[in-house]
Coordinates of C-alpha atoms and ligand atoms in Angstrom, one line a residue:
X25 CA -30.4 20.4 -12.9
X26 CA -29.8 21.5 -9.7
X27 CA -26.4 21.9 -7.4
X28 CA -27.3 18.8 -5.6
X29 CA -28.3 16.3 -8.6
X30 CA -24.9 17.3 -10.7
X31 CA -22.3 14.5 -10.6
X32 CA -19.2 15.5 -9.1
X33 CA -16.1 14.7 -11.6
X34 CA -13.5 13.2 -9.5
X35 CA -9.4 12.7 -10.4
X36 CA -8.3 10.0 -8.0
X37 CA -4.5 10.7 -8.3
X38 CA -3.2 7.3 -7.3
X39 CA -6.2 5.2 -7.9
X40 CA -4.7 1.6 -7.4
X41 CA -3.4 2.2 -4.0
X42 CA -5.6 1.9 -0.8
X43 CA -7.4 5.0 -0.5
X44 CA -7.8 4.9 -4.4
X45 CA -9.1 1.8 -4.6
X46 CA -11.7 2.6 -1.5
X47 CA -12.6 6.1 -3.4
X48 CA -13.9 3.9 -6.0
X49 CA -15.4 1.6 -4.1
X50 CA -17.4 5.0 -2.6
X51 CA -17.8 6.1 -6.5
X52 CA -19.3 2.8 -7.3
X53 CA -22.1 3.1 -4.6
X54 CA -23.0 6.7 -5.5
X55 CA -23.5 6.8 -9.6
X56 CA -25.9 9.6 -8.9
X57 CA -23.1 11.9 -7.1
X58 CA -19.6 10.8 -8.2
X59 CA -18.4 10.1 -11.3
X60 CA -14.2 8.8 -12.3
X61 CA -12.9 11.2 -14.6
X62 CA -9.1 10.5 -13.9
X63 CA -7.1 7.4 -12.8
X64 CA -3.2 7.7 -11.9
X65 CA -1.3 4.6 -10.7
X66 CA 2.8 4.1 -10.5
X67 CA 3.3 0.7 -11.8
X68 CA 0.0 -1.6 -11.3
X69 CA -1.3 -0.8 -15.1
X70 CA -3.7 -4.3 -14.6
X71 CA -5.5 -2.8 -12.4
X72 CA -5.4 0.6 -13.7
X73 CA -6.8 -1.1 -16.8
X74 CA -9.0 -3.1 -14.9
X75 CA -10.3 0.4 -13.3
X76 CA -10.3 2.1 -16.6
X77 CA -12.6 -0.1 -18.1
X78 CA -15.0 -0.6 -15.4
X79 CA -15.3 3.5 -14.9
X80 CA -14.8 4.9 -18.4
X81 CA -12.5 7.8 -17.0
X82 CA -11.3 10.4 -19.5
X83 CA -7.9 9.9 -18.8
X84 CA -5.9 7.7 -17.1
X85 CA -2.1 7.8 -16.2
X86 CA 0.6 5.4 -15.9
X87 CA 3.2 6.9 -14.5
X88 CA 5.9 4.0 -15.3
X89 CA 6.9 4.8 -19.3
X90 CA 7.6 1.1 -19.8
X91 CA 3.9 0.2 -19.2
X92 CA 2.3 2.4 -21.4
X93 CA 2.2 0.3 -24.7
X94 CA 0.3 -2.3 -23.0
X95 CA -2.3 -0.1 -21.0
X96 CA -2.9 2.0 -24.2
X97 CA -3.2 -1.5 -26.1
X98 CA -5.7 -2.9 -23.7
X99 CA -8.1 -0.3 -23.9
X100 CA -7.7 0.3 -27.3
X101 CA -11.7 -0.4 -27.8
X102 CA -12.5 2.5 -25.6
X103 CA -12.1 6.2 -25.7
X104 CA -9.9 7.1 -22.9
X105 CA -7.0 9.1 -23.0
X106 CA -3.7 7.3 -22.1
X107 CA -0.7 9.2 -20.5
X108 CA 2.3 8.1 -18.8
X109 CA 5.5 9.5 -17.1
X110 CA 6.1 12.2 -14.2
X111 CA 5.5 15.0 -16.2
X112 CA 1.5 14.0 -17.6
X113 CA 0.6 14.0 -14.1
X114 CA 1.1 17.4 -13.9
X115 CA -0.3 17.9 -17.4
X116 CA -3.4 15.8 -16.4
X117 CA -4.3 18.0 -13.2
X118 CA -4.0 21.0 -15.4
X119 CA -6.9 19.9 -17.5
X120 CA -10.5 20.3 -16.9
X121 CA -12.1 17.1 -17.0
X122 CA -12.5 17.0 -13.6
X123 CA -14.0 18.9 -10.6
X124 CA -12.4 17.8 -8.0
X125 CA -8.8 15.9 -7.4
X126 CA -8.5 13.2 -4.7
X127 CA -4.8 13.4 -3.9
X128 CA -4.1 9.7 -3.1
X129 CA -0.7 9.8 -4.1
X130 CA 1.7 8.5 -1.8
X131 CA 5.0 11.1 -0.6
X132 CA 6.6 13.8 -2.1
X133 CA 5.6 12.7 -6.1
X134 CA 2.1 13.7 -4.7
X135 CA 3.3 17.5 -4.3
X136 CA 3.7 19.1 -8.0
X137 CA 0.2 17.4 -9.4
X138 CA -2.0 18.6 -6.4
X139 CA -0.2 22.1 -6.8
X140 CA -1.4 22.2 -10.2
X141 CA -4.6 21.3 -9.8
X142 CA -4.7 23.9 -7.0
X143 CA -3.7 26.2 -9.9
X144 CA -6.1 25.2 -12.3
X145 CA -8.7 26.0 -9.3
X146 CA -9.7 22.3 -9.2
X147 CA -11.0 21.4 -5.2
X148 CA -8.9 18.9 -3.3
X149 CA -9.6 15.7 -0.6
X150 CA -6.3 15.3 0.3
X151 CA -5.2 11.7 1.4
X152 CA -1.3 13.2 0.9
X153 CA 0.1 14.6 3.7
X154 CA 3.2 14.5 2.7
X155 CA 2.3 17.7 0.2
X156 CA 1.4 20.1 3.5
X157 CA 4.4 18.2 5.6
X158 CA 6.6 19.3 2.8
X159 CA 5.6 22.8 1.5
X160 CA 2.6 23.4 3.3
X161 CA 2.8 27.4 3.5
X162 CA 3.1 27.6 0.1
X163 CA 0.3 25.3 -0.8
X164 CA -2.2 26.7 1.8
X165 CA -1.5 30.0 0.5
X166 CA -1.8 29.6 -3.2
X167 CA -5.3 27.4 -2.4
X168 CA -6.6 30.7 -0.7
X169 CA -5.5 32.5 -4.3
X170 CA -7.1 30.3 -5.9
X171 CA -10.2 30.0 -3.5
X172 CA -9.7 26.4 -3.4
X173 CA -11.0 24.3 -0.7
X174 CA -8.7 21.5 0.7
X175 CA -10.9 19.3 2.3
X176 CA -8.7 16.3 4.3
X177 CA -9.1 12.9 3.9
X178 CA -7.1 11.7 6.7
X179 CA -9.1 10.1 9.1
X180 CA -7.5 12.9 12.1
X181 CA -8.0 15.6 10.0
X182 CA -11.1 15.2 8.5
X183 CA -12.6 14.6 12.2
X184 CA -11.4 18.1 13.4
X185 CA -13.1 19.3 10.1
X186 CA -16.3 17.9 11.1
X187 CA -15.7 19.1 14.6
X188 CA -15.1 22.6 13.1
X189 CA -17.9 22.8 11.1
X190 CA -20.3 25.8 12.0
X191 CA -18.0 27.0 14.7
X192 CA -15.9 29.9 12.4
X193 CA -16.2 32.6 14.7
X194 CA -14.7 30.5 17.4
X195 CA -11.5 29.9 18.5
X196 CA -9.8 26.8 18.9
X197 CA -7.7 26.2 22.3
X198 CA -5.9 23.2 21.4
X199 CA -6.6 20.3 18.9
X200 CA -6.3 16.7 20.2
X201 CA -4.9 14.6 17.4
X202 CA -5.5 10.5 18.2
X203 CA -2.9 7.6 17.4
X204 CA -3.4 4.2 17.9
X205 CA 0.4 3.4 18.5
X206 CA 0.5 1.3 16.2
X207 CA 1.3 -2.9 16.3
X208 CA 4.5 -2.0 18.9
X209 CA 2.9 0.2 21.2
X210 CA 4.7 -0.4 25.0
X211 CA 7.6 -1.8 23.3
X212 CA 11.3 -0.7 24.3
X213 CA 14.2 -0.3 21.9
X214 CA 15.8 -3.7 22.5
X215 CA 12.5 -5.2 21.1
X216 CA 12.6 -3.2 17.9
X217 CA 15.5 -3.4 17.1
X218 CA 15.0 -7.1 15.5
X219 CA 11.5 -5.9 14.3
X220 CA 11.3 -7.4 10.6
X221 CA 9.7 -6.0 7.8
X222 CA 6.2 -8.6 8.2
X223 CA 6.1 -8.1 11.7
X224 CA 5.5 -3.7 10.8
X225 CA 3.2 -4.2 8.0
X226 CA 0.4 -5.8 10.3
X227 CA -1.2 -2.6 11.6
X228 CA -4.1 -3.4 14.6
X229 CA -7.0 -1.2 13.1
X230 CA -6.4 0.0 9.8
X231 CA -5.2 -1.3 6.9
X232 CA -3.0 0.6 4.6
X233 CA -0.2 1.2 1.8
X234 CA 3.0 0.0 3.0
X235 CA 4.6 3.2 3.6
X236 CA 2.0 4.9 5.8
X237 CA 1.8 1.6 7.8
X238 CA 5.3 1.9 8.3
X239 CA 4.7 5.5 9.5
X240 CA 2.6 3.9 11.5
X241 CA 4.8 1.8 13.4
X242 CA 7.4 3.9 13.7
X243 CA 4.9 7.0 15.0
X244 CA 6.6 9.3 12.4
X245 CA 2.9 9.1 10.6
X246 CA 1.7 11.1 13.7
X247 CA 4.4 13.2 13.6
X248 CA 3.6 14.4 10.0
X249 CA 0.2 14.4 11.2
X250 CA 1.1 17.2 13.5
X251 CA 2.9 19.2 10.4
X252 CA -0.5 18.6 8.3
X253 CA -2.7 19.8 11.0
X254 CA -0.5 23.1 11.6
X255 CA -1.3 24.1 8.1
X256 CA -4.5 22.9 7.2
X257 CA -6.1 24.4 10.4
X258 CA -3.4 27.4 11.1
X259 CA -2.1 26.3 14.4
X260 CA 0.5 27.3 16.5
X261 CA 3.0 24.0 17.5
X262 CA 1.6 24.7 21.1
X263 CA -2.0 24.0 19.9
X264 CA -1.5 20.5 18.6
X265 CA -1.4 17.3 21.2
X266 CA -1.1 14.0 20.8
X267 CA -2.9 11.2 22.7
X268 CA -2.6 7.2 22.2
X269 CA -5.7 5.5 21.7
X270 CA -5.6 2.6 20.6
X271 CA -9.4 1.8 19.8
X272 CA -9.5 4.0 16.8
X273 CA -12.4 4.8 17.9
X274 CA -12.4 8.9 18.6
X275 CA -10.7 10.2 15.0
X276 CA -9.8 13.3 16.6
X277 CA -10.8 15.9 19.1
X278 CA -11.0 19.6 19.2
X279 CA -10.9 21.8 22.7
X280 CA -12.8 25.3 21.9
X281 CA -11.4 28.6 24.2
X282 CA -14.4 27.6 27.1
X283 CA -13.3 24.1 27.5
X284 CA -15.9 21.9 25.3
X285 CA -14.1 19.6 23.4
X286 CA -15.8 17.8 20.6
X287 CA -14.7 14.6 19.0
X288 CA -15.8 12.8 16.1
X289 CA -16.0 9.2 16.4
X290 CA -17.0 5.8 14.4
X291 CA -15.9 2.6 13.5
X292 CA -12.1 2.6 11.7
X293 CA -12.9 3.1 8.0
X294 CA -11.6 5.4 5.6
X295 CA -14.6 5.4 3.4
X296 CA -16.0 7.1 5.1
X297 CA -13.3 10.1 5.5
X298 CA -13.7 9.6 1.6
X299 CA -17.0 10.2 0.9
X300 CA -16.9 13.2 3.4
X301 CA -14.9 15.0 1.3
X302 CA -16.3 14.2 -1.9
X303 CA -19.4 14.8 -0.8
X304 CA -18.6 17.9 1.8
X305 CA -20.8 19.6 2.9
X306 CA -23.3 16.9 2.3
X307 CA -23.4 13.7 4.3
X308 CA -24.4 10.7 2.1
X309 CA -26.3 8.1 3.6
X310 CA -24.7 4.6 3.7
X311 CA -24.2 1.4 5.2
X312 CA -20.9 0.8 6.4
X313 CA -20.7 -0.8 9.7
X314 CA -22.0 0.9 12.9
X315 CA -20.1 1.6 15.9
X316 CA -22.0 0.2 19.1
X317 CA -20.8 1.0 22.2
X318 CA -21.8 -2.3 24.0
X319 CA -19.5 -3.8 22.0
X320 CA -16.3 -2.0 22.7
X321 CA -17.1 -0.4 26.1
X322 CA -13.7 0.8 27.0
X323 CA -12.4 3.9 25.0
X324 CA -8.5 4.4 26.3
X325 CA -6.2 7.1 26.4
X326 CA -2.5 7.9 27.1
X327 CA 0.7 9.5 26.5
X328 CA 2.8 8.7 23.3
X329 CA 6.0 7.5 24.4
X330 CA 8.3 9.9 21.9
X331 CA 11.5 8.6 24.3
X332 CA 11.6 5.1 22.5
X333 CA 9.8 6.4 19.3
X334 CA 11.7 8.7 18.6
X335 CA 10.5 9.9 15.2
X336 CA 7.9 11.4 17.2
X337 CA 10.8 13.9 18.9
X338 CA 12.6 14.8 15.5
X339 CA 8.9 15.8 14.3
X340 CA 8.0 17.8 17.0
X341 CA 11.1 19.3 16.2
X342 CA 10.7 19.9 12.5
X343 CA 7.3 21.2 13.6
X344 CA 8.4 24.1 16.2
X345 CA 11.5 25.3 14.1
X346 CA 9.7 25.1 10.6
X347 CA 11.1 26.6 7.7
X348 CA 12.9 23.8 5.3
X349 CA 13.1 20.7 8.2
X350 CA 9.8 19.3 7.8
X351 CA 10.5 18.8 3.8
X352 CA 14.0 17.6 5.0
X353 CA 12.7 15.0 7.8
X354 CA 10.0 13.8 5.4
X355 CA 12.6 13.4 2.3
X356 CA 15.1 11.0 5.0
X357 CA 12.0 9.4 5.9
X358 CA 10.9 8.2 2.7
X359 CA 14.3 7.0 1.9
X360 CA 14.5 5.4 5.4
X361 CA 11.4 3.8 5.3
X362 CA 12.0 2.3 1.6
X363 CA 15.6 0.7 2.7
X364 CA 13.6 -0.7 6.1
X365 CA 11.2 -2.0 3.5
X366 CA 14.2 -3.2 1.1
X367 CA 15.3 -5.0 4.8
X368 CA 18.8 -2.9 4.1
X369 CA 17.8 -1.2 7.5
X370 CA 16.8 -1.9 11.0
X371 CA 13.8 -0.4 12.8
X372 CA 15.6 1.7 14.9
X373 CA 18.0 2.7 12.3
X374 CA 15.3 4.5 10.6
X375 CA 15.3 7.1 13.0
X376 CA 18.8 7.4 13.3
X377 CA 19.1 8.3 9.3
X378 CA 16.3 10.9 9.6
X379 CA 18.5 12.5 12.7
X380 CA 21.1 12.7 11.1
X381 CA 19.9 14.2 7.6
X382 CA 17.9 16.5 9.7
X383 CA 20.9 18.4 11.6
X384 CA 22.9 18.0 8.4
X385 CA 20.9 19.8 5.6
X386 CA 21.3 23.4 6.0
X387 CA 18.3 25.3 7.4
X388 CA 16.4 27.4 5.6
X389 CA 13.4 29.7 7.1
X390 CA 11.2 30.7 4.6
X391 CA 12.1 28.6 1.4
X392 CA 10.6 29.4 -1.8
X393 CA 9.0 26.4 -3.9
X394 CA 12.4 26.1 -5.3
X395 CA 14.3 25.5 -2.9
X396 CA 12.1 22.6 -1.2
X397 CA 12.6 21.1 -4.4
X398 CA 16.0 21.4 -3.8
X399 CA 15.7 20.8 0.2
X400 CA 13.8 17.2 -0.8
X401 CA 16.8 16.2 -3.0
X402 CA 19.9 17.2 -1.1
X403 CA 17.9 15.1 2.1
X404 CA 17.1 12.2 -0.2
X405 CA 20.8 12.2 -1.4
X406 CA 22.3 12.5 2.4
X407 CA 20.1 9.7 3.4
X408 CA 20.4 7.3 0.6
X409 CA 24.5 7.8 0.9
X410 CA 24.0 7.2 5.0
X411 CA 22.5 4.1 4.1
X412 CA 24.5 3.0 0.9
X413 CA 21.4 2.6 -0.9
Ligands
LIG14 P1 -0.6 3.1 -1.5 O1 0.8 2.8 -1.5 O2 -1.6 2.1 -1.2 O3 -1.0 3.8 -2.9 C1 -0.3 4.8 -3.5 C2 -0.8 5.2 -4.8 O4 0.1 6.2 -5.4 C3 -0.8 4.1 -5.8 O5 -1.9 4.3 -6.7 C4 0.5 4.2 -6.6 O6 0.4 3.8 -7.9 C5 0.7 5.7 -6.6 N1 2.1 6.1 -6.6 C6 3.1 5.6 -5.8 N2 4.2 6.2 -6.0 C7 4.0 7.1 -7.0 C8 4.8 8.0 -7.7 N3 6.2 8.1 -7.5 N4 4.3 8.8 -8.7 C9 3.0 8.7 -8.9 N5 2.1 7.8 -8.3 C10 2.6 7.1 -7.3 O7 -0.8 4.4 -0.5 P2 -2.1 4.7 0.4 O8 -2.0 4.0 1.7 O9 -3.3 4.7 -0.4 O10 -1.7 6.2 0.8 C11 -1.9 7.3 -0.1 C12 -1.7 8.6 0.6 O11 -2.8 8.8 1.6 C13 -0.4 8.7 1.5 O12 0.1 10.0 1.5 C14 -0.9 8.3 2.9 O13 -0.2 8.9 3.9 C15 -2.3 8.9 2.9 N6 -3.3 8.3 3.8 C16 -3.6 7.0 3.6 C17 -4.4 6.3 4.5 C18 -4.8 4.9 4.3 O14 -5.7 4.4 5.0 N7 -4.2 4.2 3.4 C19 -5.0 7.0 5.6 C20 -4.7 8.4 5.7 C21 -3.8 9.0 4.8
LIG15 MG1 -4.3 9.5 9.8

C-alpha cells in the first residue's frame, strides 16, 4: 500500500457536537481515506451509540459515569471498547488506535486530552480553541517536541493555513482575521441588554454548538480567535487585525512583507475546514455547494465595534499582556456564558463578570502547566461566586 491509499484513523474527541457530527459526515463520504477509530461525547450516549454502531470505532467515551451502563449495554453485540469519566479521555488519547485526533471538544475539558495525544505523538485538527487560548505556549511547544502537526479546523485559521501554504521562507506583515458580527452587529448597549437567550443562539451564517454561537454574539469568539492565531502562527499582537464581514465569504486573509494579501474564500461550511485537515496536504474532491459570485456580488468590510462589544477590548487585552490572562478571561467566559445560557445573566453582564475576574486573578507571566490549571479554577470560582451560580 502506498501513503496515499492508507486510511487515516481518526479520534473525533467530542463526536456528538457540531463539528463531530460534520467530521463524520466527511468520514462517511471518504471510506477509502478516513476511518472512526474513537468517539467522545459528554452526555448524548444515543447518539454516541447511534455513532458507535454505524462506524465500528475501537473505543468510544462517555464522559458522564451515569451513562455508561446503558451505552456499554447497547452495544454489547459489538466489539468496541467502552470508557467513561474525565480521566479515560486522557487514557483514550494515550492509546494508539488512532492516527490522528480531531479535537472537537468544547472549552477548557478539551485541553488535558489533546495534550496527551500531543504526547503520544498523535497529529491534531483542532476545532478547540480554547486549548491554545488557554495554554497555548505550552502546547505549541511540546507539539514541536513531539514533531506534531496542529493543523486548525477553525474556519479563520485554517484559511491563513491555506494562504500560508508554500510561502515558508516568507514573512508575514500582518494577518487579517474575518468576523461576521454576528446576529447583533450595529447594535448599541441599550439593545442588548434585553437580548434573550433565543434571540443569541440564531447566528446569520453558521450554525454551531451553543457556546461558540454565544461567542459569537458577544464577539469574545473573535477575541479568542486572536489568542489562537498568536500561537498557532507565532505572531506578534501587532500582527493580528480584525475586520467585520459579514458575508462569510473571505475565511481569512494574510498580508505578506511586499503588500500581497491572499485570502481564502468559499461558501460558509465547516466541512470543508474538516476534511482540510484530515486530509492536509491533500485536497479531496467533493461536492459541497459552490460559491458563485453572481449570486452574492457584494463582499463587505468594516471595523469591529470593540466600544459596545466589549469582550472584544478585554481580549485584546489578554492578548497584548499574555502570561496567565487569556486562561483567566477564557475560564470567566465559560462560566459567563453558561449562566447567560442558564438566563441567570444578561448579555451585557457577561462582559462585566469576565472584567472583573480578569483584574482580580493575580497575574502570572510565564505559568507552568500547573498553574493554568490552577489559574482556570481560581477564575471559574471568582466568576461563578460574581454571579451566585
Ligand atoms: P458542541 O457543543 O456542538 O459539541 C461539543 C462536543 O464536546 C460534544 O460532543 C460534547 O459531548 C463534548 N463535550 C462537551 N463538554 C464536554 C466535557 N466537559 N468533557 C468532554 N466532552 C465534552 O460544540 P461545537 O460547536 O462542535 O464546538 C467544538 C469546538 O470547536 C469548540 O471549541 C468551538 O469553539 C470549536 N469550533 C466550532 C465551530 C463550529 O462550527 N461549531 C467552528 C469553529 C470552531
Ligand atoms: Mg472561527
Amino acid at each position: 500500500m502506498t501513503q496515499e491509499q492508507t486510511i487515516k484513523r481518526i479520534a473525533i474527541f467530542g463526536s456528538t457536537g457540531s463539528i463531530g457530527t460534520q467530521a463524520l459526515e466527511v468520514i462517511a463520504a471518504n471510506p477509502d481515506k478516513f476511518s472512526a477509530d474513537v468517539l467522545t461525547a459528554q452526555s448524548n450516549d444515543e447518539l454516541l451509540v447511534e455513532q458507535a454502531l454505524k462506524f465500528n470505532p475501537n473505543v468510544v467515551v462517555i464522559g458522564d459515569e451515569k451513562k455508561y451502563t446503558k451505552v456499554k449495554e447497547a452495544l454489547k453485540a459489538t466489539d468496541v471498547k467502552v470508557f467513561c469519566g474525565e480521566k479515560a479521555l486522557e487514557e483514550v488519547a494515550a492509546m494508539d488506535c488512532y492516527d490522528m485526533m480531531l479535537a472537537a471538544i468544547v472549552g477548557y475539558a478539551g485541553l488535558k486530552p489533546t495534550l496527551k495525544a500531543i504526547e503520544n505523538g498523535k497529529a491534531i485538527g483542532l476545532a478547540n480553541k480554547e486549548t491554545l487560548v488557554v495554554a497555548g505556549d505550552i502546547v505549541m511547544r511540546k507539539a514541536v517536541e513531539n514533531k506534531v502537526p496542529i493543523i486548525p479546523v477553525d474556519s479563520e485559521h485554517s484559511a491563513i493555513f491555506q494562504c500560508l501554504v508554500g510561502e515558508t521562507r516568507n514573512r508575514i506583515e500582518k494577518i487579517i482575521l474575518t468576523a461576521s458580527g454576528g446576529p447583533f452587529i450595529g447594535r448599541k448597549p441599550n439593545y442588548l441588554v434585553n437580548v434573550k437567550r433565543e434571540h443569541a443562539l440564531q447566528h446569520p451564517n453558521w450554525s454551531m454548538g451553543a457556546k461558540i454561537t454565544i461567542d459569537s454574539a458577544t464577539l469574545m469568539n473573535k477575541g479568542l480567535e486572536m489568542i489562537e492565531a498568536k500561537w498557532l502562527f507565532n505572531l506578534k499582537p501587532d500582527q493580528i487585525q480584525v475586520v467585520i464581514h459579514p458575508q462569510s465569504i473571505i475565511h481569512s486573509m494574510v498580508q505578506f512583507e511586499d503588500g500581497s494579501i491572499k485570502a481564502q474564500m468559499g461558501l460558509p461550511d465547516m466541512k470543508l475546514p474538516i476534511q482540510y485537515a484530515m486530509a492536509f496536504p491533500r485536497r479531496i474532491k467533493n461536492d459541497f455547494p459552490r460559491y458563485d459570485f453572481k449570486k452574492v456580488s457584494t463582499l463587505s468590510f468594516e471595523e469591529p465595534d470593540s466600544k459596545t462589544f466589549r469582550n472584544l477590548a478585554l481580549a485584546t487585552d489578554a492578548l497584548y499582556k499574555g502570561g496567565n490572562l487569556p486562561c483567566i478571561m477564557n475560564a470567566a467566559n465559560e462560566i459567563a456564558v453558561f449562566a447567560f445560557l442558564r438566563n441567570r445573566i444578561n448579555f451585557l453582564d457577561m462582559t462585566n463578570v469576565i472584567e472583573k475576574t480578569m483584574e482580580s486573578i493575580p497575574f502570572i507571566a510565564q505559568p507552568s502547566l500547573e498553574e493554568y490549571f490552577e489559574s482556570d479554577g481560581e477564575a471559574r470560582n471568582f466568576a461563578a461566586d460574581i454571579i451566585k451560580l
